[in-house]
XYZ file of C-alpha atoms in Angstrom:
223
model
C 14.761 26.138 59.720
C 14.643 23.538 62.523
C 18.447 23.527 62.642
C 18.520 27.331 62.879
C 15.870 27.278 65.605
C 17.973 24.786 67.578
C 21.103 26.916 67.256
C 19.172 29.963 68.496
C 17.811 27.990 71.521
C 14.211 28.455 70.397
C 11.772 26.223 72.264
C 8.692 24.935 70.424
C 5.621 23.042 71.575
C 5.406 20.464 68.796
C 7.825 19.240 66.119
C 6.591 17.016 63.276
C 9.312 15.544 61.066
C 7.974 14.265 57.747
C 10.420 12.183 55.640
C 12.285 11.825 58.943
C 14.967 9.545 57.459
C 16.589 12.757 56.195
C 17.371 13.776 59.793
C 20.159 11.191 59.992
C 22.087 13.176 57.357
C 24.864 15.422 58.576
C 23.021 18.488 57.250
C 19.928 17.881 59.407
C 21.176 15.994 62.497
C 20.830 19.071 64.691
C 17.125 19.282 63.845
C 16.521 16.231 66.044
C 17.974 18.168 69.000
C 15.471 21.022 68.650
C 13.918 21.750 72.051
C 10.323 20.536 71.782
C 7.642 19.442 74.227
C 6.687 16.703 71.748
C 8.404 15.291 68.669
C 7.003 12.923 66.060
C 9.046 11.308 63.279
C 7.328 9.843 60.199
C 9.069 7.830 57.496
C 8.483 4.942 55.112
C 12.230 4.352 54.692
C 13.724 4.132 58.165
C 17.488 4.649 58.209
C 19.419 2.714 60.846
C 23.085 2.566 61.824
C 25.193 -0.376 62.991
C 25.388 1.125 66.465
C 22.425 2.149 68.641
C 24.526 5.154 69.679
C 24.913 6.457 66.122
C 22.835 9.011 64.240
C 20.457 6.356 62.896
C 16.793 6.137 63.831
C 17.545 3.112 66.019
C 19.131 5.477 68.551
C 16.352 5.689 71.164
C 18.141 8.482 73.039
C 17.579 10.684 69.976
C 14.325 9.306 68.527
C 12.768 7.467 71.489
C 11.011 4.160 70.856
C 8.715 3.354 67.936
C 5.058 4.211 68.528
C 3.692 2.533 65.400
C 5.034 0.666 62.395
C 3.590 -1.559 59.696
C 5.480 -3.738 57.230
C 4.785 -3.783 53.494
C 3.747 -7.447 53.829
C 1.116 -6.555 56.418
C -0.213 -3.809 54.151
C -0.295 -6.180 51.158
C -2.140 -8.838 53.190
C -4.980 -6.436 54.074
C -5.138 -4.870 50.593
C -3.765 -1.426 51.481
C -1.016 -1.592 48.858
C -0.317 -3.840 45.854
C 2.366 -6.475 45.750
C 5.324 -5.242 43.644
C 5.571 -6.735 40.174
C 8.635 -6.514 37.951
C 8.623 -6.991 34.220
C 11.831 -6.722 32.210
C 11.653 -4.909 28.882
C 14.160 -5.510 26.093
C 14.406 -2.767 23.475
C 15.545 -2.986 19.875
C 17.926 -0.027 20.126
C 21.681 -0.531 20.069
C 23.922 0.620 22.882
C 24.527 4.382 22.375
C 27.829 5.076 20.651
C 28.445 8.302 22.579
C 27.050 10.739 25.108
C 25.109 12.612 22.418
C 23.129 9.444 21.653
C 22.455 8.562 25.305
C 19.310 10.725 25.873
C 17.583 9.238 22.803
C 18.468 5.738 23.985
C 17.090 6.504 27.454
C 13.858 7.903 26.014
C 13.479 4.874 23.741
C 13.899 2.555 26.742
C 11.393 4.537 28.831
C 8.708 4.478 26.134
C 9.339 0.804 25.402
C 8.849 0.071 29.102
C 5.763 2.290 29.234
C 4.101 0.583 26.264
C 4.866 -2.832 27.756
C 3.413 -1.706 31.097
C 0.322 -0.418 29.283
C -0.045 -3.790 27.530
C 0.287 -5.698 30.818
C -2.236 -3.679 32.841
C -4.794 -3.649 30.044
C -4.293 -7.386 29.584
C -4.999 -7.990 33.268
C -7.896 -5.554 33.611
C -11.570 -6.501 33.533
C -12.224 -3.142 31.843
C -9.168 -2.493 29.619
C -10.793 0.434 27.776
C -11.231 2.288 31.053
C -7.700 2.024 32.438
C -4.674 4.059 31.446
C -1.032 3.446 32.206
C 0.557 5.954 34.582
C 4.297 5.802 35.139
C 6.744 7.851 37.194
C 10.374 7.891 36.043
C 13.158 8.634 38.532
C 15.935 10.542 36.742
C 19.501 10.512 38.039
C 20.104 14.263 37.886
C 19.040 17.656 36.590
C 21.305 17.495 33.515
C 19.896 14.134 32.463
C 16.333 15.391 32.921
C 17.047 18.390 30.702
C 18.695 16.148 28.082
C 15.651 13.846 28.068
C 13.210 16.728 27.686
C 15.308 18.192 24.829
C 15.602 14.825 23.076
C 14.353 14.495 19.491
C 13.238 10.970 20.392
C 10.893 12.327 23.083
C 9.346 14.760 20.604
C 8.829 11.977 18.061
C 7.226 9.643 20.626
C 4.884 12.425 21.750
C 3.872 12.951 18.126
C 3.272 9.212 17.626
C 1.408 8.715 20.929
C -0.689 11.845 21.562
C -2.786 9.995 24.175
C 0.168 9.995 26.602
C 0.429 13.063 28.838
C 4.062 14.026 29.518
C 5.130 15.936 32.626
C 8.361 16.790 34.422
C 9.186 18.706 37.583
C 12.419 19.643 39.336
C 13.796 22.645 41.173
C 16.349 23.536 38.467
C 14.599 22.390 35.286
C 11.211 23.842 36.252
C 7.891 22.353 35.183
C 6.899 20.765 31.892
C 3.421 19.519 31.069
C 2.068 18.608 27.633
C 4.314 20.956 25.682
C 4.289 23.877 28.133
C 7.610 24.542 29.927
C 8.021 27.090 32.710
C 11.310 27.700 34.498
C 11.373 28.027 38.246
C 9.179 26.119 40.684
C 7.094 28.106 43.155
C 4.311 26.708 45.323
C 1.554 27.898 42.993
C 3.173 26.328 39.910
C 3.835 23.072 41.784
C 0.213 22.984 42.991
C -1.102 23.516 39.454
C 1.186 20.777 38.083
C 0.031 18.266 40.717
C -3.616 19.188 40.182
C -3.243 18.459 36.456
C -1.946 14.983 37.271
C -4.490 14.267 40.017
C -7.336 15.302 37.696
C -6.391 12.730 35.055
C -9.150 10.168 34.457
C -8.721 6.431 34.982
C -8.396 5.916 31.238
C -5.788 8.668 30.799
C -2.138 7.711 30.364
C 0.873 9.702 31.515
C 4.623 9.605 32.093
C 6.007 11.859 34.814
C 9.744 12.550 35.038
C 11.323 13.746 38.277
C 14.671 14.050 40.033
C 13.623 13.927 43.706
C 9.826 14.001 43.673
C 9.604 11.035 46.056
C 12.236 12.481 48.409
C 10.215 15.706 48.569
C 7.189 13.704 49.693
C 5.023 14.547 46.664
C 2.333 11.896 46.478
C 0.323 11.329 43.309
C -2.510 8.818 43.765
C -2.717 6.041 41.181
C 0.757 6.512 39.735
């Protein structure tokens, strides 16, 4: 809509660009040129170009100078975010022999990683009975998400581990949560899905699948 407003020479008082790194894309570059008395650009993943005259956020003619920034290290040092920790999980499943086997292999890997993550956080917690593992899984595309959700392996893991809440959300697949699947994503359905996740207790466990949940700026505390 910002691009359309710019093309129609509409002048606005205030423009706020959330996930502003998207404005360097060809599709949204014109949004930066929208006539505004004030413009603010917010991003955690600043996108720069080799040249200061390019479409990157280092072009001060387009984005002006930086008002405020804070590095992950600074945030770690004052306790605002946790230091990243990587643990590698090896599974006992063989490499899939064909595309039909791939979703089951992916699901097996995800649950193996989840159970290892659960073991690690409970092992490092002072109150292991009151902490649940919560994991978000970035899926490469809509077709893969659908294949995962239709996988027999996923169904079997859900049967074996009923304490794990399973959810998925994407524009094409729709919304899935604990066995209930609805096609289409409107604001009300998205709000209800996020409320279900936000209302989980500390000792609840969940796995959330998404295609571009982070890119859409959906924030789920504690996950």
